[in-house]
Coordinates of C-alpha atoms in Angstrom, one line a residue:
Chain A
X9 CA 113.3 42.5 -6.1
X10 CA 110.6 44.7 -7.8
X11 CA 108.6 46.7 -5.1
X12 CA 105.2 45.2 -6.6
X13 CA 106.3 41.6 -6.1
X14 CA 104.6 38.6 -8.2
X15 CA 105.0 40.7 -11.7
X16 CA 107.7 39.4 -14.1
X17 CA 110.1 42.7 -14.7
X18 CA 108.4 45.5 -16.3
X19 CA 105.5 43.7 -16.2
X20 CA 104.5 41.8 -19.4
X21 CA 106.3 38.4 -19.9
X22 CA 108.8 37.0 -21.8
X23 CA 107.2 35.7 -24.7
X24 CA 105.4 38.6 -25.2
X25 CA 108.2 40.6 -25.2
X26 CA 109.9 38.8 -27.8
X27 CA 106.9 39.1 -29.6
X28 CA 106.8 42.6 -29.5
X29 CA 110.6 42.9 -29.8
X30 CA 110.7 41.2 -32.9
X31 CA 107.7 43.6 -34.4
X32 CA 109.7 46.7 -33.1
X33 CA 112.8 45.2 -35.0
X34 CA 110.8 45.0 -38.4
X35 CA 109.2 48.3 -37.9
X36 CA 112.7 50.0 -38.1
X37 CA 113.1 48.1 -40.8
X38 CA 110.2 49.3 -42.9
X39 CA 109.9 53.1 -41.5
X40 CA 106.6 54.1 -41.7
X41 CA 105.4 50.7 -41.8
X42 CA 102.2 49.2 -39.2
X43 CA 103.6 45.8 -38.0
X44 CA 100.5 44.2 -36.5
X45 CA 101.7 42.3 -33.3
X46 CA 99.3 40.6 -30.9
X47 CA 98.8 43.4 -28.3
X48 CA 98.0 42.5 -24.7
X49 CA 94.9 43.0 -22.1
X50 CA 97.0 45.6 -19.7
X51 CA 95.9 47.1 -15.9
X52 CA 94.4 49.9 -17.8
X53 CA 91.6 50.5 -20.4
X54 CA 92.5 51.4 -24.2
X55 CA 92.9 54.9 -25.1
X56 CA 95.0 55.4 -21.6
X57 CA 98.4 54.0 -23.5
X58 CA 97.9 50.3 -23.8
X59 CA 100.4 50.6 -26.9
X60 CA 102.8 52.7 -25.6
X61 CA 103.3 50.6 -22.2
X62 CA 103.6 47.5 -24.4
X63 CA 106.4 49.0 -26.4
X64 CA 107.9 50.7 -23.1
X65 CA 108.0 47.7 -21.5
X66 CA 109.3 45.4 -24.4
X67 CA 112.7 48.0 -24.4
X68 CA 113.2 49.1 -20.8
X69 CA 116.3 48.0 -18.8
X70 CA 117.2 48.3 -15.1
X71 CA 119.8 51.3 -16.6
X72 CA 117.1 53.2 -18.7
X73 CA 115.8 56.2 -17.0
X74 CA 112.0 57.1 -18.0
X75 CA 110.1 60.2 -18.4
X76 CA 106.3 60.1 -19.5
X77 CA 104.4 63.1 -20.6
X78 CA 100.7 63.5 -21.5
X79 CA 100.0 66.7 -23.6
X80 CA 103.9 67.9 -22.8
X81 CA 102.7 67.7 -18.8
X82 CA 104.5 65.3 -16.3
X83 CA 101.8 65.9 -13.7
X84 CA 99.2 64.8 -15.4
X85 CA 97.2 61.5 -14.5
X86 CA 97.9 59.3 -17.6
X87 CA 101.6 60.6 -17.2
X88 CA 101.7 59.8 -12.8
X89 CA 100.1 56.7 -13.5
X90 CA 102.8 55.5 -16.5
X91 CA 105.6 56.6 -14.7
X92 CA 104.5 54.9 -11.3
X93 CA 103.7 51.7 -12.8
X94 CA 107.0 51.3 -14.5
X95 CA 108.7 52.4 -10.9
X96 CA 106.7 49.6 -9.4
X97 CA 107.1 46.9 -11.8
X98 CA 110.3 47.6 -13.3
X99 CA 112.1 50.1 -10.0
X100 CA 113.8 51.7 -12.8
X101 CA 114.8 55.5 -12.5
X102 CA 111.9 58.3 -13.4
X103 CA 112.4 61.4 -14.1
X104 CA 110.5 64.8 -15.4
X105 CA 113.9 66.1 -17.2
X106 CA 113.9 65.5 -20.8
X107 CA 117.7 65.4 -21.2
X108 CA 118.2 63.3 -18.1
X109 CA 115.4 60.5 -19.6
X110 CA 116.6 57.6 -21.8
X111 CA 113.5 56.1 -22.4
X112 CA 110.4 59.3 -22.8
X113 CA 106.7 57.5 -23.3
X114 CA 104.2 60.2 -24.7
X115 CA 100.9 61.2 -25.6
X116 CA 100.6 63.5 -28.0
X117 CA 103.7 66.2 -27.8
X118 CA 107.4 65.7 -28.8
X119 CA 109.3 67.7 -26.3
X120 CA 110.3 71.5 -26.9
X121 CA 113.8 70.7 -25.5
X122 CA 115.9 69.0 -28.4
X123 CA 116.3 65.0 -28.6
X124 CA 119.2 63.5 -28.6
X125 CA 121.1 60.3 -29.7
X126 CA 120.3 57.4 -27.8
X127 CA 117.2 58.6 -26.6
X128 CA 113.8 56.6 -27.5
X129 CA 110.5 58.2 -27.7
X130 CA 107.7 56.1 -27.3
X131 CA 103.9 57.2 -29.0
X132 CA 100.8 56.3 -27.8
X133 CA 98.5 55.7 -30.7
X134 CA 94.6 55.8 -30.9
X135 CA 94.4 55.2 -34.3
X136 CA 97.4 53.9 -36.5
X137 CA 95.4 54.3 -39.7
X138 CA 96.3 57.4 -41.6
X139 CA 93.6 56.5 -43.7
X140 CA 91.0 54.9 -41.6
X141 CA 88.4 57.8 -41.8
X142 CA 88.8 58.0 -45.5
X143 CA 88.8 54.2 -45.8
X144 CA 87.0 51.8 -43.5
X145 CA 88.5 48.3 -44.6
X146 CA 91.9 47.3 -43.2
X147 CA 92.0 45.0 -46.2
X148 CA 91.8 47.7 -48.7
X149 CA 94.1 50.3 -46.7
X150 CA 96.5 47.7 -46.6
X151 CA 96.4 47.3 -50.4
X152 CA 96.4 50.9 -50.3
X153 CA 100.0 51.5 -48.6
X154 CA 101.3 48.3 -50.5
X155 CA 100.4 50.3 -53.6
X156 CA 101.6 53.6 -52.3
X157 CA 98.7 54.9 -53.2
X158 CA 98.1 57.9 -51.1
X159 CA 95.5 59.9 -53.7
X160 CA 92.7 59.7 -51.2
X161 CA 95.1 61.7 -48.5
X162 CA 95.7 64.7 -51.4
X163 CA 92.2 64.5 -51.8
X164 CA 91.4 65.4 -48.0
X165 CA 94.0 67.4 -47.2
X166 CA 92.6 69.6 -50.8
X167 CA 88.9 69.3 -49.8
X168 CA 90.1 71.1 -47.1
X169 CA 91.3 73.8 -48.7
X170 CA 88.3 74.0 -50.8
X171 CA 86.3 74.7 -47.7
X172 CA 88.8 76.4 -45.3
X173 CA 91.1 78.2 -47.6
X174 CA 93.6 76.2 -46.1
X175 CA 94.7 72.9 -44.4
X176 CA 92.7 72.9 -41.6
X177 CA 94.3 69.5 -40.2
X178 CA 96.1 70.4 -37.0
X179 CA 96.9 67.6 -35.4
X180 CA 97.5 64.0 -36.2
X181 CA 98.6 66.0 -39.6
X182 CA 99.8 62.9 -41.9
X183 CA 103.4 62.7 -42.6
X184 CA 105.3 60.6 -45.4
X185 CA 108.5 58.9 -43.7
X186 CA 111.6 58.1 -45.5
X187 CA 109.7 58.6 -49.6
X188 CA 107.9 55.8 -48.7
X189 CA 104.9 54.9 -46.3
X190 CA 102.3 57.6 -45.2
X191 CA 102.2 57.8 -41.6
X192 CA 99.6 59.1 -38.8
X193 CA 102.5 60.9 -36.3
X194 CA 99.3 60.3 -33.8
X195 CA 97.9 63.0 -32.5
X196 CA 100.3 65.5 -31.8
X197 CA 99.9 69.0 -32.7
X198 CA 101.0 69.8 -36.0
X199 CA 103.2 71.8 -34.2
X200 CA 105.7 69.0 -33.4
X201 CA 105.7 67.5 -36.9
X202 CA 109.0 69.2 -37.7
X203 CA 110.5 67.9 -34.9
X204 CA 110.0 64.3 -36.4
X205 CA 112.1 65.1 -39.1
X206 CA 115.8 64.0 -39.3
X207 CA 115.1 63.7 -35.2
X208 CA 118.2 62.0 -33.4
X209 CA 116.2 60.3 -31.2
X210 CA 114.5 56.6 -32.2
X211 CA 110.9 56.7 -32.5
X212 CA 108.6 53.8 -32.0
X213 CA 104.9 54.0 -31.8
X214 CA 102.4 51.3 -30.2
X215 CA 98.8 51.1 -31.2
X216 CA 97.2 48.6 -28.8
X217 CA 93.8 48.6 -29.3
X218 CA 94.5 48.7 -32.8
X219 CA 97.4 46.1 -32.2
X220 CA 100.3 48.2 -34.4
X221 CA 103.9 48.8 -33.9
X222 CA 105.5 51.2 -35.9
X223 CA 108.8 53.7 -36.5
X224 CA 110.7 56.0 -37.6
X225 CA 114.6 55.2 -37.3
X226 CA 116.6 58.2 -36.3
X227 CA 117.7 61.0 -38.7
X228 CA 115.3 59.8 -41.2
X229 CA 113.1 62.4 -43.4
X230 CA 109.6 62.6 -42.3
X231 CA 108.0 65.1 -44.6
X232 CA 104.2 66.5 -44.0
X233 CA 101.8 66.2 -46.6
X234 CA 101.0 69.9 -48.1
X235 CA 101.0 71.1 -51.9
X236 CA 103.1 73.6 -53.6
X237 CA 101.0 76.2 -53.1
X238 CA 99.7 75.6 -50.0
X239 CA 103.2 74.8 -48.3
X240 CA 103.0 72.8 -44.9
X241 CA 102.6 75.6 -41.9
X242 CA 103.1 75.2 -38.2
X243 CA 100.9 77.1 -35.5
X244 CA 102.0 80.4 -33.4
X245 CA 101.1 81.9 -30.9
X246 CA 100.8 85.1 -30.8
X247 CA 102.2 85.8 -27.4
X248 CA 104.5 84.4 -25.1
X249 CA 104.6 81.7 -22.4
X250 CA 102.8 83.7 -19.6
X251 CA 105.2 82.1 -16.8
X252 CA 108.6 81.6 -18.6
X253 CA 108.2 84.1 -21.0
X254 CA 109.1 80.9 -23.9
X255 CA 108.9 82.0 -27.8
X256 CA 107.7 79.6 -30.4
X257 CA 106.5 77.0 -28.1
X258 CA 103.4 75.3 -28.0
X259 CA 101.0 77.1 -25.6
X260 CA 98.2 75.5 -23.5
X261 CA 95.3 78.1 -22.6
X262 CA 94.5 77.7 -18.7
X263 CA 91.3 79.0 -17.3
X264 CA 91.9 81.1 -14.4
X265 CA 88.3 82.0 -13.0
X266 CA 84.5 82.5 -14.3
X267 CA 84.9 85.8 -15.1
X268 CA 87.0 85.4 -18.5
X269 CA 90.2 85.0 -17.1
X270 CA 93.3 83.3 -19.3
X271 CA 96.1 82.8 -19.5
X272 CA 99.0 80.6 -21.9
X273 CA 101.4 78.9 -20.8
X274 CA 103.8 76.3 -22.1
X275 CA 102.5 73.0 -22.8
X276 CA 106.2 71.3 -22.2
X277 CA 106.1 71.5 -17.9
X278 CA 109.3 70.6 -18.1
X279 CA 110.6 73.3 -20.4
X280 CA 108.5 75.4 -18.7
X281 CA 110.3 74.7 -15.2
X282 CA 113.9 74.9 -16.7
X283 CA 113.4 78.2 -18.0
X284 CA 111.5 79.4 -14.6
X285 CA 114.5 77.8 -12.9
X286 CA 117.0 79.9 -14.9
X287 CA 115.5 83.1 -14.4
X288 CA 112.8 83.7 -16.9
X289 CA 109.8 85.0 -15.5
X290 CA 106.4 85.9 -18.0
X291 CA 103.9 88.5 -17.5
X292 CA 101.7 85.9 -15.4
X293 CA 104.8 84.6 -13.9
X294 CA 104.1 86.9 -10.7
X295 CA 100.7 85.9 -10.3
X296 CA 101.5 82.2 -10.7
X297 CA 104.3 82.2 -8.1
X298 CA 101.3 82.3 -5.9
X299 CA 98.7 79.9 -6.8
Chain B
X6 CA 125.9 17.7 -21.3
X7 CA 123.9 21.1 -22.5
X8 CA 125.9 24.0 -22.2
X9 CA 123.4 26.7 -20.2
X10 CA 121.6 29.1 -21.2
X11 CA 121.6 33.2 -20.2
X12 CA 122.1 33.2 -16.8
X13 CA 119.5 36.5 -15.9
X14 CA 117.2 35.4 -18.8
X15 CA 114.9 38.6 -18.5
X16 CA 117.8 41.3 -18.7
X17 CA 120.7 39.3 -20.4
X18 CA 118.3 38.9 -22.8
X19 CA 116.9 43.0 -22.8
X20 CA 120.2 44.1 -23.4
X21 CA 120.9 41.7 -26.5
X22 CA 117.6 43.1 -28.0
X23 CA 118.7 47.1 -27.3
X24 CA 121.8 45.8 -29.2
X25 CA 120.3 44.7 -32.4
X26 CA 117.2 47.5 -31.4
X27 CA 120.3 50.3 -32.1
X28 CA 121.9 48.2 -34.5
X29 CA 119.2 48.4 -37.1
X30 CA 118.4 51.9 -35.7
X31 CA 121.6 53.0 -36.7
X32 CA 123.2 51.2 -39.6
X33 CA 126.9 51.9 -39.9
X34 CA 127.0 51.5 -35.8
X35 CA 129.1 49.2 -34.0
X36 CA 127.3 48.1 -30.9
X37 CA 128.8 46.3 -28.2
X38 CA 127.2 43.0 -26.9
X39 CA 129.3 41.1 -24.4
X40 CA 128.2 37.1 -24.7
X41 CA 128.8 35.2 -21.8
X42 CA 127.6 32.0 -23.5
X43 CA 129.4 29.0 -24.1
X44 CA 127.2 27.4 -27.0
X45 CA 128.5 24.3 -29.4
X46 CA 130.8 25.2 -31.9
X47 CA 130.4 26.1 -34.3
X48 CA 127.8 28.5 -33.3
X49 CA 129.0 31.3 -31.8
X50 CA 128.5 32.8 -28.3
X51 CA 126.7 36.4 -30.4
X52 CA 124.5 34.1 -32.4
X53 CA 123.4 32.0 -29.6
X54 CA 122.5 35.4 -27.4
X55 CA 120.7 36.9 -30.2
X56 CA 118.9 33.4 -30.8
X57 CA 118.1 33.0 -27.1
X58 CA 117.1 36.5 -26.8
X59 CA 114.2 36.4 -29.9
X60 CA 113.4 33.5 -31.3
X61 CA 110.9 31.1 -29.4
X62 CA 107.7 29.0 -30.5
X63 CA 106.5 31.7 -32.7
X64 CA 110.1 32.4 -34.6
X65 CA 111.4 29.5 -36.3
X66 CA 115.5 29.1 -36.7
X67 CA 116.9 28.3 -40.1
X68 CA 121.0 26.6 -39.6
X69 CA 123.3 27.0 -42.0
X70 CA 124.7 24.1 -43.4
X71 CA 128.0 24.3 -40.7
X72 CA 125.7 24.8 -37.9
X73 CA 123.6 21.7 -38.7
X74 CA 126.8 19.2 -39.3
X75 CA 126.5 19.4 -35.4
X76 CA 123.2 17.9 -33.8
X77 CA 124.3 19.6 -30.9
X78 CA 123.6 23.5 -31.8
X79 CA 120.0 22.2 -33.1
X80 CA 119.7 20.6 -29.2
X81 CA 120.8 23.5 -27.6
X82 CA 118.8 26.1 -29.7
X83 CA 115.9 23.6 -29.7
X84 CA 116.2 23.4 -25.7
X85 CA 116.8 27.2 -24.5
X86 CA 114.5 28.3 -27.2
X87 CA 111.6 26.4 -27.4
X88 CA 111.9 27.6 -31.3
X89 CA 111.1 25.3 -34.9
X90 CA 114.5 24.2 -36.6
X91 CA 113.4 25.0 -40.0
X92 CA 113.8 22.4 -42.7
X93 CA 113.8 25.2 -45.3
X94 CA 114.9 28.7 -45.4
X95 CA 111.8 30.6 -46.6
X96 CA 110.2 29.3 -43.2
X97 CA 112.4 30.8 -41.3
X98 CA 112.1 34.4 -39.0
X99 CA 115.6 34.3 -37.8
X100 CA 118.6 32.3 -39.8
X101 CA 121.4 31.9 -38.5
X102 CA 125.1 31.9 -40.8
X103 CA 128.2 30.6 -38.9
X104 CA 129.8 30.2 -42.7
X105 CA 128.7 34.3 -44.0
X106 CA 131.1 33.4 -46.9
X107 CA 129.0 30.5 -47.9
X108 CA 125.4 32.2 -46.8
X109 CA 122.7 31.3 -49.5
X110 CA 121.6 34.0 -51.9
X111 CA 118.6 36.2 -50.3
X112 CA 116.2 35.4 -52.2
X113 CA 115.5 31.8 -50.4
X114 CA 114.4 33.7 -47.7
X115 CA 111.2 35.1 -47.0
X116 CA 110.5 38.2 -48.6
X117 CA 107.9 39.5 -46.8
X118 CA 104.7 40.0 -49.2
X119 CA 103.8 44.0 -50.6
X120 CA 101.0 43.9 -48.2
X121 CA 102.8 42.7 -44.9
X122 CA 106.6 43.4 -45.7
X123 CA 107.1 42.2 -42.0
X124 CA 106.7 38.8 -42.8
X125 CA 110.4 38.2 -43.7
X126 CA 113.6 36.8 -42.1
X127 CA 116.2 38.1 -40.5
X128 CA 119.9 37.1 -41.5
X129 CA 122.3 36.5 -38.6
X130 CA 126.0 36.3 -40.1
X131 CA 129.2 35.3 -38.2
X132 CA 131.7 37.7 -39.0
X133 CA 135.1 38.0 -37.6
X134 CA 136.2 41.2 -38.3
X135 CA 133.5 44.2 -38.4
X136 CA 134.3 48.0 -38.9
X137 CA 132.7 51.2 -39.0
X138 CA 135.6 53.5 -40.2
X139 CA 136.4 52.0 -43.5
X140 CA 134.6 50.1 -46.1
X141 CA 131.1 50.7 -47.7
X142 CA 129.2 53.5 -47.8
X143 CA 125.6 53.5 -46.4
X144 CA 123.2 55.9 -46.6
X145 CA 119.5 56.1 -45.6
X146 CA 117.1 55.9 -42.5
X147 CA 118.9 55.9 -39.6
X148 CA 121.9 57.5 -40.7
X149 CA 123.4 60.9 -40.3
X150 CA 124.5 61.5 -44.2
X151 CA 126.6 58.8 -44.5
X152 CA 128.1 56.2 -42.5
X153 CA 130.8 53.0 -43.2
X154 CA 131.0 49.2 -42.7
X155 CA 132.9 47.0 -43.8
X156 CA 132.7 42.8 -42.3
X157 CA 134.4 39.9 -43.3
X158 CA 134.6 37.4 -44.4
X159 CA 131.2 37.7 -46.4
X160 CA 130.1 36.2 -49.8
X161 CA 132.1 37.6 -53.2
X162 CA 128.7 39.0 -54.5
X163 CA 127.5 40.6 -51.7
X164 CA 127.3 44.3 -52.8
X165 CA 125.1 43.2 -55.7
X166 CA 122.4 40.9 -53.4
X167 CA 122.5 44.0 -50.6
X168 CA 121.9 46.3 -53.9
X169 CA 118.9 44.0 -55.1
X170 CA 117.5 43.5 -51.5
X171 CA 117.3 47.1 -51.3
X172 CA 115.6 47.3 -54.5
X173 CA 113.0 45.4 -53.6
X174 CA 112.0 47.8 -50.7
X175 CA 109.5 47.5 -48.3
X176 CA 110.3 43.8 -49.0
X177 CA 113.5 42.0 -48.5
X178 CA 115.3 40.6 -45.6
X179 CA 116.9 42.2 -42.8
X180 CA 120.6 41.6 -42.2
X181 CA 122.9 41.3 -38.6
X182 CA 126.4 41.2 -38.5
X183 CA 127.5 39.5 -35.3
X184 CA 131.2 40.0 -34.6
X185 CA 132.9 38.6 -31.4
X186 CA 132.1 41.1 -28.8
X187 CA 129.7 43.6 -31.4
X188 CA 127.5 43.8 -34.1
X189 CA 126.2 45.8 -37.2
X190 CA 123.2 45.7 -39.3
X191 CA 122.3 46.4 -42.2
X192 CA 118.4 46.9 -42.3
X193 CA 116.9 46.4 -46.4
X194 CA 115.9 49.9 -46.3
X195 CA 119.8 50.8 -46.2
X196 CA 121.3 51.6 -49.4
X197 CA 125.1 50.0 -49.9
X198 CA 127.9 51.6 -51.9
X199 CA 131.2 50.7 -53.2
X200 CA 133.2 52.8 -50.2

């Protein structure tokens, strides 16, 4: 019996997660594609995963093993709360590892550690629309992705360069999956974008205030929007991981008093850890044994 | 008297759904699904799970002319799923094909539209045999350069109508091979070869 009794397993009922099964099934279908599906009231406002949960719960199985992150952290709230909610309503295993995890829920990062095959990541979405701020009415976006019509996106991503120099999109940078549909990856860093692309793992996103289910099947090409001349780049850092000593890793920049004190350290915790816990110490690594 | 339904309704039918979830993930991939169920001939015990598992009120069922010779597999999908019989095909989410050989051309399906391609049906074939070392070639989302299938028995044409289903891409139906014991699929955005 589940530990928080009086909840159907993994919380939502049946019908609505056959509902949200059979939206996930057409959204593999159509990569790239917004199913609309009729997204529920959950135990938690919008913008704290309402999508994500709906699509983690419409998968998860006593055998799956989840791992929720929020900005690459395990320890955050949004992340605590996700994971202990599933380990109350569904008692399925949780864990921090990302190679242990079957099921990984996220806001915002795509793990530094490689995916694998049979692993599911699961987005939280704010905003599905890749074109939303460009384009206001669902009915003519719609027409615009039915079309393929994507010139308002060029158009942005050049008025950008106009005034920057360069693509100054760096996160929630739109993607085109599988020659097809143009995609917002949500809002991820940039960073991770390359890490969508002919990825192992199955990707499904849930928007639920917006009420849209989308994916991208494994090994499928996800391509960033850029222009010949100004080629699709990545962020770096210009230093390492300040407690694991990590290269080419996406760096969070942590306060460390009032007096101007920094430091950057890996945004992954749990890559973070694995490298502490093999050895790899960083120039802060000293001080941070400490704190 | 009925024959029963899943016995663990909430996980026998999870598992059925991370079946045809990986299934249409992974085109090419054989994925095991072990059907307890006993349904009326000449529906199958794979075709009942995966009707049990997703179709209900708001997914209507299309038979196949062999599956409807039988009032009982319209009772015993109409009891355990709560889900429409269709009269016609193009109102269907989820068909079901005991006969593959003798499965009606695609096109009386729904298509989806360009703006919602989601609107469209899924095809659930019988097969007997299914195979993932010889056969077609597929290529496409989901697959790691290329991968094989090959089912039987299935319509004489039906290289050409997976070729035009494809063609019409983002629309087009979505296709499940359900073999005794495991089942394929073949999702329209997969493109089929001669092997």
């Amino acid at each position: 019996m589940n530990a928080a009794t009086g909840y159907n397993f993994a919380y939502l009922d049946e019908g609505t997660k056959r509902m949200i099964r059979r939206a996930i099934l057409k959204a593999i279908a159509i990569p790239g594609y917004q199913v609309p599906f009729a997204s529920r009231e959950m135990p938690m406002p919008y913008g704290w995963g309402t999508g994500g949960v709906q699509v983690t719960a419409a998968i998860l199985g006593r055998a799956d093993v989840l791992k929720v992150i929020d900005q690459g952290s395990d320890d955050t709230t949004n992340a605590v709360s996700i994971r202990a909610f599933f380990a109350r309503t569904a008692d399925v295993a949780v864990t921090t590892r990302t190679r242990e995890a079957t099921v990984i829920q996220t806001r915002h990062r795509i793990p530094e550690a490689p995916l694998s095959e049979g692993q599911v990541l699961v987005y939280q979405v704010p905003i599905p629309e890749p074109l939303r701020f460009l384009e206001p009415r669902e009915t003519e976006t719609r027409q615009l992705h039915a079309l393929a019509e994507y010139g308002l996106m060029h158009v942005k991503l050049y008025e950008d360069i106009a005034r920057h120099g360069h693509i100054a999109t760096t996160y929630a940078y739109p993607v085109e999956v599988a020659g097809r549909y143009v995609m917002d990856p949500s809002p991820t860093p940039k960073f991770d974008n390359p890490k969508m692309d002919d990825c192992p793992a199955l990707q499904l996103f849930g928007a639920g205030r917006e009420k849209r289910i989308y994916a991208v099947p494994p090994h499928t090409r996800v391509r960033s929007l850029d222009f010949e001349d100004h080629p699709f780049r990545v962020q770096s850092f210009d230093r390492p991981c300040a407690l694991c000593g990590a290269e080419g890793v996406y760096l969070d920049e942590v306060l460390l008093d009032d007096a101007g004190g920094r430091m950057f350290v890996c945004s992954d915790t749990d890559h973070c850890e694995e490298r502490r816990a093999d050895g790899h110490v960083g120039t802060g690594g000293m001080e941070a044994a400490h704190v | 008297m009925l024959a029963r339904g899943f016995s663990d309704p909430v996980h026998d039918a999870q598992g059925v759904f991370r079946a045809v979830m990986d299934a249409l993930a992974r085109p090419g991939t054989l994925q095991p699904l072990a059907a307890t169920l006993e349904p009326p001939a000449p529906l199958t015990p794979e075709l009942a799970a995966i009707a049990l598992a997703l179709a209900d009120a708001d997914a209507a069922l299309w038979l196949d002319e062999a599956l409807r010779h039988d009032p009982a597999v319209a009772d015993f999908l109409r009891f355990h799923t709560g889900a429409r019989i269709a009269d016609a095909p193009s109102e269907a989410a989820f068909a079901l094909v005991s006969d593959a050989a003798a499965c009606p051309d695609f096109a009386a399906f729904a298509q989806g539209t360009p703006a919602y391609p989601d609107r469209s049906a899924t095809l659930v074939l019988a097969v007997c045999d299914l195979s993932d070392v010889e056969g077609w070639r597929l290529d496409g989302p989901g697959i790691r350069e290329s991968a094989r299938l090959a089912a039987a028995p299935l319509p004489a044409d039906m290289l050409a109508r997976l070729a035009r289903n494809h063609a019409g891409f983002p629309q087009g139906i979505d296709l499940i091979l359900a073999a005794p014991g495991r089942l394929a699929a073949l999702p329209r955005s997969t493109r089929v070869q001669e092997g």
